[in-house]
Every structure is written in C-alpha cells, then in structure tokens.
Tab-separated table of C-alpha atoms and ligand atoms in Angstrom:
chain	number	residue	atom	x	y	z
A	1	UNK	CA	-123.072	14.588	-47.662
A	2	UNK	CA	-120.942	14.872	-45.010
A	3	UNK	CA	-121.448	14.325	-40.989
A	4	UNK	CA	-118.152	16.964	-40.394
A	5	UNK	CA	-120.512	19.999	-42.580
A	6	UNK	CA	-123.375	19.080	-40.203
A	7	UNK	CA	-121.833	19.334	-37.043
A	8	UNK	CA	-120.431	22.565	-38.170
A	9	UNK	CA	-124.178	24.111	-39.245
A	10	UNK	CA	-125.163	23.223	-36.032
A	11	UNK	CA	-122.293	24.060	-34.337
A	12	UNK	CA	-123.074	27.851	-35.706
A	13	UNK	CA	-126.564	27.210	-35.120
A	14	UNK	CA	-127.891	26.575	-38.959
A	15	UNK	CA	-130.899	25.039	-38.913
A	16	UNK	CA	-130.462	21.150	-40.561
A	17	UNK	CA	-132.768	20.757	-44.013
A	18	UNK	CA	-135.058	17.272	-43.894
A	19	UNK	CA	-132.312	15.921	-46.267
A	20	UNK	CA	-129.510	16.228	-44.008
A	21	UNK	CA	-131.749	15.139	-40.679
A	22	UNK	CA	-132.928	12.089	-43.120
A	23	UNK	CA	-128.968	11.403	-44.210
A	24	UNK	CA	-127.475	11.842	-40.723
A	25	UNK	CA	-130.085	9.032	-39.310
A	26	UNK	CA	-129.888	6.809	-41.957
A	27	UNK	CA	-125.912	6.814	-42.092
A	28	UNK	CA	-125.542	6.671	-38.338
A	29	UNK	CA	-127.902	3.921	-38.376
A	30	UNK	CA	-125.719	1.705	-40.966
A	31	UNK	CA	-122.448	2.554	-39.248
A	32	UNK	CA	-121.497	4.761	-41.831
A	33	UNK	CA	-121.266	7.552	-38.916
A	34	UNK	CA	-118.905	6.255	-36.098
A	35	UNK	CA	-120.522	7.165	-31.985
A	36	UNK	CA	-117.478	9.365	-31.528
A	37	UNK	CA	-119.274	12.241	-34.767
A	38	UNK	CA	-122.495	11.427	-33.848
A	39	UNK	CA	-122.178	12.459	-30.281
A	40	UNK	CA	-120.258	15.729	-31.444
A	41	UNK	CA	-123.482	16.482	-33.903
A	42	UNK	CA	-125.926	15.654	-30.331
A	43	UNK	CA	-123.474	17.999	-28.373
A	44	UNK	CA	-124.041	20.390	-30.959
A	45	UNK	CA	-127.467	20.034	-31.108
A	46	UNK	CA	-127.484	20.490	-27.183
A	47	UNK	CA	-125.826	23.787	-27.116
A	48	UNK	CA	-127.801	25.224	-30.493
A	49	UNK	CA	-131.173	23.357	-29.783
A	50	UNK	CA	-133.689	22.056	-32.682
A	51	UNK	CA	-136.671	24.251	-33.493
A	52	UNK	CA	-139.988	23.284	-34.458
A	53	UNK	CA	-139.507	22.263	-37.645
A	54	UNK	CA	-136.549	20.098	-36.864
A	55	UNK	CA	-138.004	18.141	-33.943
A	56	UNK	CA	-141.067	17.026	-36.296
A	57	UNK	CA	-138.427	16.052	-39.202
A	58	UNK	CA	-135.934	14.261	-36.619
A	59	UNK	CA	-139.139	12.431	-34.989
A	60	UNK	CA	-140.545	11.342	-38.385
A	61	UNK	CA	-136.585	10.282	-39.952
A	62	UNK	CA	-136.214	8.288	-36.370
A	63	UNK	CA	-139.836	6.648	-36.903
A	64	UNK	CA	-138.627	5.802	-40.568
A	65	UNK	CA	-135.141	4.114	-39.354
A	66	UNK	CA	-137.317	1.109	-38.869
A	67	UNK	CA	-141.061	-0.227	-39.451
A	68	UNK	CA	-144.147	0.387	-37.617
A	69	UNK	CA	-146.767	-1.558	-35.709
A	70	UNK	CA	-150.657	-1.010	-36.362
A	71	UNK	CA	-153.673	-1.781	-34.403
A	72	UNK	CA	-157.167	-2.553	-34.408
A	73	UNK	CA	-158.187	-2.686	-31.033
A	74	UNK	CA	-161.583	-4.192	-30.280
A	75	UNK	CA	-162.527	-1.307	-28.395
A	76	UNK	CA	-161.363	2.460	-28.891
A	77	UNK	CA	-157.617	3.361	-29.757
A	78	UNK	CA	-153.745	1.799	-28.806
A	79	UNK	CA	-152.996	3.966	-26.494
A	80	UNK	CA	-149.851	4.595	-24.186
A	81	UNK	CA	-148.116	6.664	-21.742
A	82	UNK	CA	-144.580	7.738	-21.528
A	83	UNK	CA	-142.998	9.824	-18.924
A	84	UNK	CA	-139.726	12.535	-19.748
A	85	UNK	CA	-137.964	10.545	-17.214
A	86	UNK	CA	-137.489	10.832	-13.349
A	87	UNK	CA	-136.068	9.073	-10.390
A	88	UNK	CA	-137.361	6.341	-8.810
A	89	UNK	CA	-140.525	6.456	-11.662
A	90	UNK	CA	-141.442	2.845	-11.632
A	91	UNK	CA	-145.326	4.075	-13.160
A	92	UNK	CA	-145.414	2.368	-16.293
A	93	UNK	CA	-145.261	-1.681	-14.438
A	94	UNK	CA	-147.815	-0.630	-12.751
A	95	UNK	CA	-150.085	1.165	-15.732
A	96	UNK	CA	-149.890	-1.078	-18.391
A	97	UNK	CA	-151.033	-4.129	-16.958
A	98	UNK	CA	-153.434	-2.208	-15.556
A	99	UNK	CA	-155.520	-0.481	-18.364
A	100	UNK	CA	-154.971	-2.940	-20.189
A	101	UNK	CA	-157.302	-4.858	-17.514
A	102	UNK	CA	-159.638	-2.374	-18.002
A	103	UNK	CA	-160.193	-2.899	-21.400
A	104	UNK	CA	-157.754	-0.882	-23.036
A	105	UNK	CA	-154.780	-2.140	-26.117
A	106	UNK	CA	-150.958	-0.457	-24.728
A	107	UNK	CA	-148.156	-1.622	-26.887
A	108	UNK	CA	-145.498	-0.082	-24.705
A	109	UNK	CA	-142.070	0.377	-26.016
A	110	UNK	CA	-139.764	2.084	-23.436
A	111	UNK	CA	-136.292	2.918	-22.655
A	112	UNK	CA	-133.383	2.106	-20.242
A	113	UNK	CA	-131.912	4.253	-17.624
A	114	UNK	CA	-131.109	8.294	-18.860
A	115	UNK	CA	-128.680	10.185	-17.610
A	116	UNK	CA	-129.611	10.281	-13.938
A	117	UNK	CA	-132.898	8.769	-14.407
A	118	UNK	CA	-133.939	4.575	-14.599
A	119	UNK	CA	-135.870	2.544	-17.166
A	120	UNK	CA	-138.665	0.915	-17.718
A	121	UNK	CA	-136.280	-1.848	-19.067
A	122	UNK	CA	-133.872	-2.136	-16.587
A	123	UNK	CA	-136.336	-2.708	-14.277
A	124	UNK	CA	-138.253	-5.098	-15.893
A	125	UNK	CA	-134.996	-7.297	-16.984
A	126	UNK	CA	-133.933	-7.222	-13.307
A	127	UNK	CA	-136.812	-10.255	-13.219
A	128	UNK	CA	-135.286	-12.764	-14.203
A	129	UNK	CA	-135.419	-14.658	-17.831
A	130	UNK	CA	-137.206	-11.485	-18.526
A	131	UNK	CA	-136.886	-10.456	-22.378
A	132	UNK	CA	-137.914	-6.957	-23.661
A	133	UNK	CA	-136.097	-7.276	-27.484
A	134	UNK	CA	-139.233	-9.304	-29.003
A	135	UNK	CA	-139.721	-10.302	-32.268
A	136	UNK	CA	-142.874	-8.167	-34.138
A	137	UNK	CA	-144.921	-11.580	-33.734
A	138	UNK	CA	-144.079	-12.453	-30.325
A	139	UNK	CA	-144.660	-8.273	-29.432
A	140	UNK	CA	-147.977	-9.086	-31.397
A	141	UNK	CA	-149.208	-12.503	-29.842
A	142	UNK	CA	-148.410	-10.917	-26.593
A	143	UNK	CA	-150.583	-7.467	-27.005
A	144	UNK	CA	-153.559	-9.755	-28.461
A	145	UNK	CA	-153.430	-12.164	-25.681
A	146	UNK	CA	-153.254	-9.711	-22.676
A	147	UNK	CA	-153.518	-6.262	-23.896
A	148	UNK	CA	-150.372	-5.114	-23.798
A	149	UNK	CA	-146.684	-6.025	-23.926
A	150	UNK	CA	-143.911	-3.900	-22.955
A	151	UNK	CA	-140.628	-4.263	-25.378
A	152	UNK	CA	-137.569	-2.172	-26.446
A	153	UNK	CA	-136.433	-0.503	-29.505
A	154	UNK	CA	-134.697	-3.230	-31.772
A	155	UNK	CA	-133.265	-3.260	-35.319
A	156	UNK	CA	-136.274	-3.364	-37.159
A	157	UNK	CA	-138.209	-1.109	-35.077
A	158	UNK	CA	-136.869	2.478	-34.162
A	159	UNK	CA	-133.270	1.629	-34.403
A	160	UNK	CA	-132.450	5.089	-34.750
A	161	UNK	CA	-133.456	5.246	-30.955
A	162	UNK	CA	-132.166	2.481	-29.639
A	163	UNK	CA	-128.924	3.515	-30.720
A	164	UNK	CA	-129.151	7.277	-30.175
A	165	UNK	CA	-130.502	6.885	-26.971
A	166	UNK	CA	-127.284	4.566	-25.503
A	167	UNK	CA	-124.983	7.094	-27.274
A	168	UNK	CA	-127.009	10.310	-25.526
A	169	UNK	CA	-127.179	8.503	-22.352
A	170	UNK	CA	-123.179	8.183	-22.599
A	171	UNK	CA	-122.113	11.640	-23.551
A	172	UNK	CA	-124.272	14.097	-21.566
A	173	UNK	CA	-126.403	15.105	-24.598
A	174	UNK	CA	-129.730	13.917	-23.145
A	175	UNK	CA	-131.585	16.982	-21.604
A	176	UNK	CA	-132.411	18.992	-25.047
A	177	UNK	CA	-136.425	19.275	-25.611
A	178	UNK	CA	-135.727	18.619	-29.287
A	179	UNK	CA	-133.867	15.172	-28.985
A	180	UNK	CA	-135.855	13.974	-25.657
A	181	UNK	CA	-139.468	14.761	-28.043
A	182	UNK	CA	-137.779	13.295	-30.994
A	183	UNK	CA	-136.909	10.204	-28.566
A	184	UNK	CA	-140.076	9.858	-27.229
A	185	UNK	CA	-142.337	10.529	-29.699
A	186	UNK	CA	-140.284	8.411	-32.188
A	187	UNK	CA	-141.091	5.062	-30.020
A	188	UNK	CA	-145.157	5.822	-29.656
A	189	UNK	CA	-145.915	6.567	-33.190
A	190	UNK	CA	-143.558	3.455	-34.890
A	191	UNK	CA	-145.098	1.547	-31.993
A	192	UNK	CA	-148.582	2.487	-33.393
A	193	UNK	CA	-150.551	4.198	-30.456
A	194	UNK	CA	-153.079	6.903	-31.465
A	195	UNK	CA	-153.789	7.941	-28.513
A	196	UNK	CA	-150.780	9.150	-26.048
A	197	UNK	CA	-150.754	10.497	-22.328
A	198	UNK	CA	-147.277	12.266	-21.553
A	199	UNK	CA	-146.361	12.579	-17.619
A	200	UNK	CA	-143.717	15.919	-17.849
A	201	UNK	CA	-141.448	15.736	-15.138
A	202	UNK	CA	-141.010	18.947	-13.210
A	203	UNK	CA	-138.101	19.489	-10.295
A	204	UNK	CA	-134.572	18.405	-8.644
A	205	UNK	CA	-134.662	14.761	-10.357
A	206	UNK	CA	-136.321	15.714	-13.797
A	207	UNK	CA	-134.329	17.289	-16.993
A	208	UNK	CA	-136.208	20.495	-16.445
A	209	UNK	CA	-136.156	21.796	-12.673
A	210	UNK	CA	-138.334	24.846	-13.964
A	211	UNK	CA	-142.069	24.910	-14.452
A	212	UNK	CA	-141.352	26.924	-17.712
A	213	UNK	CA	-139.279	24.936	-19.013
A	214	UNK	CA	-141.379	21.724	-18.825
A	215	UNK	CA	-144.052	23.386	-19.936
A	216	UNK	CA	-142.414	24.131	-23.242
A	217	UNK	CA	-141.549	20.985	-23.390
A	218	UNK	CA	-144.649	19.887	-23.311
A	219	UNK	CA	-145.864	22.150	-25.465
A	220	UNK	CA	-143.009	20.861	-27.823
A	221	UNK	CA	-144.412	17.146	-27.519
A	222	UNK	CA	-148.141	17.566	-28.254
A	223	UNK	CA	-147.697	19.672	-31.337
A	224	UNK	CA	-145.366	17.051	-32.819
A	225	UNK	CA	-147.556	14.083	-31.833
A	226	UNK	CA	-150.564	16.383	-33.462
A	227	UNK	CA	-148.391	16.509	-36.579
A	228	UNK	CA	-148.250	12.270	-36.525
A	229	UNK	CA	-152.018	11.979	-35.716
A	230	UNK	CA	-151.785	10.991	-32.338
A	231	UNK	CA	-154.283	12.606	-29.665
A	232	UNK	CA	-152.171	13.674	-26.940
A	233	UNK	CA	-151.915	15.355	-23.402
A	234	UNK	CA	-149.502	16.011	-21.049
A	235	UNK	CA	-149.621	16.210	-17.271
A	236	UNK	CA	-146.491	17.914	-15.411
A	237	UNK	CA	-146.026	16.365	-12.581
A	238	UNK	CA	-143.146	16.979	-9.585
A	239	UNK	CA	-140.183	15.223	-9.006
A	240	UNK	CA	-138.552	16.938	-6.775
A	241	UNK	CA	-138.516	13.706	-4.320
A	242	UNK	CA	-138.476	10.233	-5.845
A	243	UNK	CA	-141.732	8.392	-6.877
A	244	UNK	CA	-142.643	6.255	-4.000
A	245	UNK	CA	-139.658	4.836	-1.667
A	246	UNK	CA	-137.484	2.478	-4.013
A	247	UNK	CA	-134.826	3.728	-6.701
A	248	UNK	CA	-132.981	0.888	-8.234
A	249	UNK	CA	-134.420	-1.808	-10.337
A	250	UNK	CA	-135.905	-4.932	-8.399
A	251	UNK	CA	-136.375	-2.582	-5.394
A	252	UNK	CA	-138.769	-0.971	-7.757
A	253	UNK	CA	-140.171	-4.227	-9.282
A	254	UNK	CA	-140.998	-5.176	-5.922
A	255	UNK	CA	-142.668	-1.622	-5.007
A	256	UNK	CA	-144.803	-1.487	-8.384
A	257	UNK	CA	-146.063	-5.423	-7.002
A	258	UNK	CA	-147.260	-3.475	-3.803
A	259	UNK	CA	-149.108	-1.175	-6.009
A	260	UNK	CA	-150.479	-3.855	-7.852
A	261	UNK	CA	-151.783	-5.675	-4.811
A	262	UNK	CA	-153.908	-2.871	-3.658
A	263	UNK	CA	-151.288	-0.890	-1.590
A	264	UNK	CA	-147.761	0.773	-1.982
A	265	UNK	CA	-146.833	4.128	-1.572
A	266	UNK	CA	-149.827	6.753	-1.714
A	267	UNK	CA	-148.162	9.153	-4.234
A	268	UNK	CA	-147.249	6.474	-6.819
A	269	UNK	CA	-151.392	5.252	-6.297
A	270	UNK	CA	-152.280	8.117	-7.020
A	271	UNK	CA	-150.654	9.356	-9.974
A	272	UNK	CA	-151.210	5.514	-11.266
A	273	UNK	CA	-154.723	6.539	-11.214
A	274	UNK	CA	-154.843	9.994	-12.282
A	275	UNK	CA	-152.430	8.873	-15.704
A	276	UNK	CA	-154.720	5.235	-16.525
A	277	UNK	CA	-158.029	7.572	-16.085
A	278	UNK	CA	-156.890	9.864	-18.642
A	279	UNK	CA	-155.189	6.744	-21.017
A	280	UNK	CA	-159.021	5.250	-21.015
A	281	UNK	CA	-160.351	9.096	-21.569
A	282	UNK	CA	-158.066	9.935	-24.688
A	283	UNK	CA	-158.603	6.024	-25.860
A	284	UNK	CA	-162.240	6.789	-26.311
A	285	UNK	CA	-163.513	4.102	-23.373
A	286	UNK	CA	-166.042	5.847	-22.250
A	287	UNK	CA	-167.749	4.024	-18.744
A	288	UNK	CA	-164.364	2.775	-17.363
A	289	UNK	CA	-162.633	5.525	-15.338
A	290	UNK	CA	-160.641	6.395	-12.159
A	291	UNK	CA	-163.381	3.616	-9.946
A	292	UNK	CA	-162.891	0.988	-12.435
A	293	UNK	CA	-158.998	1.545	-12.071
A	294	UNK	CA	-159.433	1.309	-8.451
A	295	UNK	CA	-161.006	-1.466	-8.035
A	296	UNK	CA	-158.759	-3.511	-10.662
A	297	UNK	CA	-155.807	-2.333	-8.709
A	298	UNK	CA	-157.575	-3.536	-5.341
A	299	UNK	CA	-158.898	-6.997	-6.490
A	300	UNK	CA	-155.844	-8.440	-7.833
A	301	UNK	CA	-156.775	-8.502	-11.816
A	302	UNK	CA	-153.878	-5.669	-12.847
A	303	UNK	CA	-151.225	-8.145	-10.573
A	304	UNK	CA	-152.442	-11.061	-12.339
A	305	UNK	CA	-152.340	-8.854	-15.846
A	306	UNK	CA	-148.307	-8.165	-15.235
A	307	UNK	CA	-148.059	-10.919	-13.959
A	308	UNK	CA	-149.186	-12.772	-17.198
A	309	UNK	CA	-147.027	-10.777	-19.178
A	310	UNK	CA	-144.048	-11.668	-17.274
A	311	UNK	CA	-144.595	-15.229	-17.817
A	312	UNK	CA	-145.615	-14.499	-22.094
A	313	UNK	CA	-141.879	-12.295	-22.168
A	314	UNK	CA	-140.545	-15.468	-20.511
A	315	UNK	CA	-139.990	-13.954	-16.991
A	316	UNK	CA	-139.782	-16.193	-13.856
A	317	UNK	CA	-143.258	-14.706	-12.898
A	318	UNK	CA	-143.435	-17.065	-9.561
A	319	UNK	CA	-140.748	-15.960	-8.015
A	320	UNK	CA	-142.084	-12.000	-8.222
A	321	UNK	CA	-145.328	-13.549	-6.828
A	322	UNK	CA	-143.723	-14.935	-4.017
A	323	UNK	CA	-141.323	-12.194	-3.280
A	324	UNK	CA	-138.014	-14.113	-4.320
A	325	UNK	CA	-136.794	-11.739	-5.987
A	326	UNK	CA	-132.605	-11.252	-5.636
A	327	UNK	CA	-131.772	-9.018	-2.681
A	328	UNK	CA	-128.387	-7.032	-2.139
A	329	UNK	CA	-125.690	-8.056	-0.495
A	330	UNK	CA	-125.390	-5.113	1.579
A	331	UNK	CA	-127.517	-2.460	3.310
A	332	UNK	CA	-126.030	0.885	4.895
A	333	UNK	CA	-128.288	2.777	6.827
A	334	UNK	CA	-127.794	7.054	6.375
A	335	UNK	CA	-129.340	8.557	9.075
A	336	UNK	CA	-129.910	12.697	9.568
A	337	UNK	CA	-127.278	14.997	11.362
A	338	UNK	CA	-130.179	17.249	12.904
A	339	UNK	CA	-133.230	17.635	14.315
A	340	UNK	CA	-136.049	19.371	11.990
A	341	UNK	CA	-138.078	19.003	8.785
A	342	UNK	CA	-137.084	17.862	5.139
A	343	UNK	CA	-136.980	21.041	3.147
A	344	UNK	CA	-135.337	19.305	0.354
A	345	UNK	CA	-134.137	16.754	-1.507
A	346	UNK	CA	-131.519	16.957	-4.390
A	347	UNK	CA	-133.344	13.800	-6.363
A	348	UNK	CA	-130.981	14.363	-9.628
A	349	UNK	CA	-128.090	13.703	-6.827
A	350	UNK	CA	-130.349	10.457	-5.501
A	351	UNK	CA	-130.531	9.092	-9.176
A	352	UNK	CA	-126.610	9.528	-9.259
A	353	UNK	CA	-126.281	7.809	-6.248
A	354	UNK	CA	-128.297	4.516	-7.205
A	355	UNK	CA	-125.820	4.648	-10.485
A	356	UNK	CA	-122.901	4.952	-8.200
A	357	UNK	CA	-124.021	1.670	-6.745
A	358	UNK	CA	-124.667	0.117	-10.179
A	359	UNK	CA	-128.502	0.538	-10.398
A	360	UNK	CA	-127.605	2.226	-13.739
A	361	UNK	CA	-124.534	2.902	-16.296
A	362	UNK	CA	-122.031	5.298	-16.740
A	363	UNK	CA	-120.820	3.990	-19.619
A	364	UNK	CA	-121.848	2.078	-22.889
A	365	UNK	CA	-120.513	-1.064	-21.197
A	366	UNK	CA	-121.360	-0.708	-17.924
A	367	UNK	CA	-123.141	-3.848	-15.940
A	368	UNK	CA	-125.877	-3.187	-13.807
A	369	UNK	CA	-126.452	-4.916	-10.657
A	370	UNK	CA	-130.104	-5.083	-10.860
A	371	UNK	CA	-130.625	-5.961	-6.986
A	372	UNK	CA	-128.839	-1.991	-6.232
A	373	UNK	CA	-130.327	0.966	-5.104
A	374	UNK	CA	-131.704	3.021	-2.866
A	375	UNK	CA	-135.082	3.597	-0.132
A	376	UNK	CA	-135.880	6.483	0.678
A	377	UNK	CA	-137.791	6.895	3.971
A	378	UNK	CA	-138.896	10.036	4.645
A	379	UNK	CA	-140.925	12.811	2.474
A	380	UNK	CA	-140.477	17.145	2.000
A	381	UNK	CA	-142.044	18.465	5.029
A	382	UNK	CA	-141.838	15.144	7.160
A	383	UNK	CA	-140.247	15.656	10.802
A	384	UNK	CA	-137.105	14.237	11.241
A	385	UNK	CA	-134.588	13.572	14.618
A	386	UNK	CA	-130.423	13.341	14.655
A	387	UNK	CA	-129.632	9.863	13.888
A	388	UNK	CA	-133.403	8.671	12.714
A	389	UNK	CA	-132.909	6.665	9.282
A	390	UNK	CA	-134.207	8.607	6.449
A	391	UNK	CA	-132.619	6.403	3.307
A	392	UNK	CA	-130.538	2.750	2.695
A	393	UNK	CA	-128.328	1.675	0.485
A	394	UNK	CA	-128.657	-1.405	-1.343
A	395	UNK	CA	-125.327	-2.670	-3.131
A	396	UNK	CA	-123.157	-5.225	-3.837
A	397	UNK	CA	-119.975	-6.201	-5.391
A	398	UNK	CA	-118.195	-3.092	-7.468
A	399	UNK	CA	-120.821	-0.444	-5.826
A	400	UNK	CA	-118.854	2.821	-4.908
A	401	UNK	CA	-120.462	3.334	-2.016
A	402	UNK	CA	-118.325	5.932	-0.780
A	403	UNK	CA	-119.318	8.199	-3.768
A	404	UNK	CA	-123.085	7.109	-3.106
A	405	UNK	CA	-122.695	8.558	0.252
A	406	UNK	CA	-121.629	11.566	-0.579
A	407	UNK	CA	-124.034	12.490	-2.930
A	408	UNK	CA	-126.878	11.501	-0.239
A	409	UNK	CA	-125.591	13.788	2.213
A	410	UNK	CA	-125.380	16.701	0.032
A	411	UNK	CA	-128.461	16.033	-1.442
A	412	UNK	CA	-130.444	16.370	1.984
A	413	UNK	CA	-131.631	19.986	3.349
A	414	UNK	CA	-133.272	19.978	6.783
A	415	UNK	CA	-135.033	23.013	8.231
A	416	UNK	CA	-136.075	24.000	11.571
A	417	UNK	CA	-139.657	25.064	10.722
A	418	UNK	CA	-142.375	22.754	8.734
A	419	UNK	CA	-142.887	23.520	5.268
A	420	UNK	CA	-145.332	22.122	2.624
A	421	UNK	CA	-144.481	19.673	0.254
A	422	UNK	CA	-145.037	20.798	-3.472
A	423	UNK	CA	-148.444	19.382	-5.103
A	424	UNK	CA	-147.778	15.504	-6.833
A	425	UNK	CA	-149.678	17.139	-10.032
A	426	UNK	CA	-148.951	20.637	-11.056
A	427	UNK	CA	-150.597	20.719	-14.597
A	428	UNK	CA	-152.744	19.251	-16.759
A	429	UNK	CA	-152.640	19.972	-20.769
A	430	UNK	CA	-155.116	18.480	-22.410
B	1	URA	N1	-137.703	9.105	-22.520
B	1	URA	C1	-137.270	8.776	-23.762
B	1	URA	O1	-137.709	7.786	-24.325
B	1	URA	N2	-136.361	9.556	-24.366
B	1	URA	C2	-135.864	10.660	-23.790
B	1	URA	O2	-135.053	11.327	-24.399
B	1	URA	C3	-136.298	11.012	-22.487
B	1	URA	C4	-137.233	10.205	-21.866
C-alpha cells in the first residue's frame, strides 16, 4: 500500500477500508510514514471527516498499535473519566485520587496540552521529579497500592496516540469528532477501564462551541465505547469561561490542591462531584455517592490519595504539601476599560494566551515553562469597574507577553446590563 493513494481517497472523501486504517497506523507507527504524510492524511481526514464505521476501525487499529492493561478490581469495574478537552480543566488531579478513595480502581492514561487546550500531563510534570511514562509494572504496583495511577501513552501502550496526538496537536488537525473519539477512546479501552464517564466540552474554549455539535460528538463516543464493551456516559458541560481561576500548569496544580483540601473554586467542586458520583454509579459501587465524595474531599483522604501518588510516580510530594511549588517570575495585572458586567469571555483566545506565555507548545519542540499562565478573576455576569483587575499574567523568560495581551483584551466583552451566566452542566447522556 501506499500512504500518497490514501491521502488522495480521503482527500475526495472515499471512505478508508479496515486494511488501509490498519496499514496507515501500523506504518506510521514504525516510521515507515514520515510526520510531514501523516499530517496531510489528518488534514484530509479533517476536511472529509470519518464516519461511523471508520472511527470504530481507527479506535480499535490505535488500541492494537500497542498492548492492553486488564483489571480485577476488588470491588465493581476500572473505571475512568476523560474530558474532550477545555481551558483551564484541571478535573482529573482532583478525581482520580479521589474515587479512588472511595473505593473505586482508575487507571488513568491522559494527554498533554491540545491545540488551545492543557493536559493532564503537563500539569502533573510541572511537580517536580514527577514521571507519567511508567513502565506496565510500576503503572501496575501503583494502581494496586492506591487505586489509581495516572500515566501517558508510551511505546508499548497506545503508541499510535502518543504519536498522533503530538503530530495533531502541531498541524491544526485536532478538532475532527472522528480523530478526537478515536484519541480518546483508544487510551480507555488499551488502558483497560470498563466503565467510562466522558465530560463533552461545550462553548468559546471547547472544540465544539455548538450544543449540536457536542452532542454528536458524544453521541459518536458512546456508540464506539459500546462497540469495545465499555459502559459509558457523557455529560456536556460549558466552557465558555475557564474551569475555576488558574490556566497554566502549576497554577492549576496548586488550584486542584485547594480542591482537594476541602475548598477551591465552587464550579470546579462541583462538577468534581457531579463526574466521581457518576464514575462510582457506572462502576457498579452502589452505597458510595455524591456524600461520600464530599466528605473525602473535606477530610483530607483524596489530598493524601494524590498526594501518595505523587510520591509512588516519584514526585517531590512535600513541596506541593507545603505550597513550594515554582512561581513565575513575573505578574502583569489586565484590568477592564469600562464599567459594566462580563457578557463574555473568548476562552479558546485565553488558552492561546497561556501558550503565548509558554504554558503550552506551538510546536513539536517547544519547552514549556510550567510555572506560566494565567488567573482569571472575575466570572460571565459578575460586575465589573474601569481599571478593577479581572485576570494576571504569570510568565517568565521567552513568554510573548505582548501577544498574550492582546488576545486577553479581545477576548473580553463587557455589557452595561447583567446577564446570566450559562448553566456549569447542560446535559447528561447516560
Ligand atoms: N483528549 C484526547 O485524548 N484526545 C483528543 O483528541 C481530545 C481530547
């Protein structure tokens, strides 16, 4: 076979056979394929889309790239959660450790930063000594010993995704439902979860703005995690403002340890709550529940959970205890040009900001400063005065802060009359 014929069927818009999604994988995979084909065949597949039948073949060729982990829990199924990506979405720190307190076996493998969006991790690897590429024992000891562990793609497991997702992340192929379910779903079933909550991201700072769209998308997700025998359901949820305050990787490390200590912004509680309740639901634990959740949140036991993990992924876990983690060098304060109320926020623009700074990458290459990013103050419909602080900037050497600014400026509308702010969960799909 060859990669040129398959970028030309899907540059007409043929549908690709099993054979040729199976070859194109597998040849990428062993560098038969060079980035420069395989990102025309993802630009390709951008513009002409994957149907049905093409998603489920590229998910099951990706989860074949590599092996897969099984589980026997002591009590009900592996179960996970995974979010379509957003801004500022520091959830999954925060949710592992904690259902796993309650009870519950989550062998998380994420992602890095997406396009405009961050990763789980980046933002774990901003800790430092931190190591998410584990070896299948070490992934193991750690899920038996605390629950959970949370690792990355490697070569042996899903390399198909760990290198299609740098190379999508690179070349502006990421926001196709086809390759983003393929991507997902491709991590939770090699990973070995049977049981899989997805949070949809809906609005300015997800890959889908439009309810229908993310709907479809979800849609798209559950039938193919059907397919693979994993129970599934999907919640949309908005992003039209970040998650919480922090965007930018230890900003967020040391947000999700406020949420673990009882407190922390009251969106990112909540929807903490709202996915672990329905990750102990679909993992058959009946008894525990949203009250359990609560009060393992409140007393301490989910901190000390992550905070275990840190320390068994060879993290410096006292120093995130004591609050030492790095800070920026630098801190520029963007306050509003008018009196009024936030009507909106461009968060796609706020997610390109933080990269501007080097909370994320442009390129392949690219660094990140993990101590970048940004806070953001103030919430849709909050009041706001002329020269009142609504967001920082956190940067340091080789930020463009110039370019950061600009985007945060344009990404703020204010209004003169109060408006409400869009509901935190829009839908669930169960
Ligand atoms: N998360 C992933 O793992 N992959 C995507 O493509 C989008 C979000």
């Amino acid at each position: 076979m060859r990669i040129l014929d398959l970028i030309e069927a899907k540059k007409i818009g043929r549908a690709l056979s099993s054979e040729e999604i199976r070859w194109a994988v597998g040849a990428y995979i062993r560098g038969d394929v060079p980035d420069y084909q395989m990102a025309a065949l993802l630009m390709a597949i951008r513009w002409r889309g994957l149907d049905a039948s093409e998603a489920a073949l590229l998910t099951r060729a990706m989860v074949d790239s590599g092996d897969s982990y099984t589980w026997t829990p002591p009590t009900g199924l592996a179960v996970d959660k995974h979010s379509t990506g957003g801004v500022g979405d520091k959830v999954s720190l925060i949710l592992a450790p904690l259902v796993a307190a309650a009870g519950a076996t989550i062998p998380m493998i994420s992602g890095r930063g997406l396009g405009h969006t961050g990763g789980t991790l980046d933002k774990l690897e901003s800790i430092p000594g931190l190591r998410t590429t584990l070896s299948a024992a070490r992934f193991r000891a750690v899920v038996e010993k605390l629950g959970f562990a949370m690792g990355a793609q490697t070569e042996a497991l899903v390399p198909a995704d760990r290198l299609l997702y740098a190379l999508r992340d690179a070349t502006g192929t990421v926001d196709d439902s086809g390759l983003i379910t393929a991507s997902i779903l491709s991590k939770k079933i090699a990973e070995g979860a049977r049981a899989l909550v997805l949070d949809v991201k809906v609005g300015s700072g997800a890959f889908f703005a439009d309810l229908e769209a993310a709907r479809a998308l979800a849609t798209r997700l559950r039938a193919v995690a059907s397919e693979s025998h994993v129970a599934c359901s999907a919640l949309i949820t908005d992003m039209n403002q970040p998650l919480g305050c922090a965007i930018g990787n230890t900003l967020e490390v040391e947000e999700s340890m406020q949420c673990l200590s009882g407190g922390g912004p009251d969106d990112l509680r909540e929807l903490v709550l709202v996915l672990g309740a329905e990750m102990l639901r679909l993992a058959g634990l009946a008894g525990e529940g949203r009250a359990r959740l609560e009060q393992l949140l409140d007393d301490g036991s989910a901190r000390e959970r992550f905070l275990a993990m840190v320390e068994a992924q060879g993290g410096d876990a006292g120093r995130v205890d004591r609050g030492g983690l790095p800070r920026a060098a630098s801190r520029t304060s963007v306050t509003a040009a008018t009196d009024g109320y936030i009507a909106a926020i461009d968060c796609r623009a706020l997610g390109l900001a933080a990269i501007a700074l080097r909370a994320g990458r442009d390129t392949l290459d690219d660094v990140i400063d993990p101590t970048a990013g940004l806070i953001v103050d103030k919430r849709l419909g909050d009041e706001v005065r002329t020269g009142e602080e609504w967001l920082s900037l956190h940067h340091g050497a080789g930020a463009d802060v110039d370019r950061a600014l600009n985007l945060v400026h344009a990404a703020l509308t204010i209004s003169d009359d109060p408006l409400e702010a869009p509901p935190l969960i829009h839908e669930h799909i169960r």
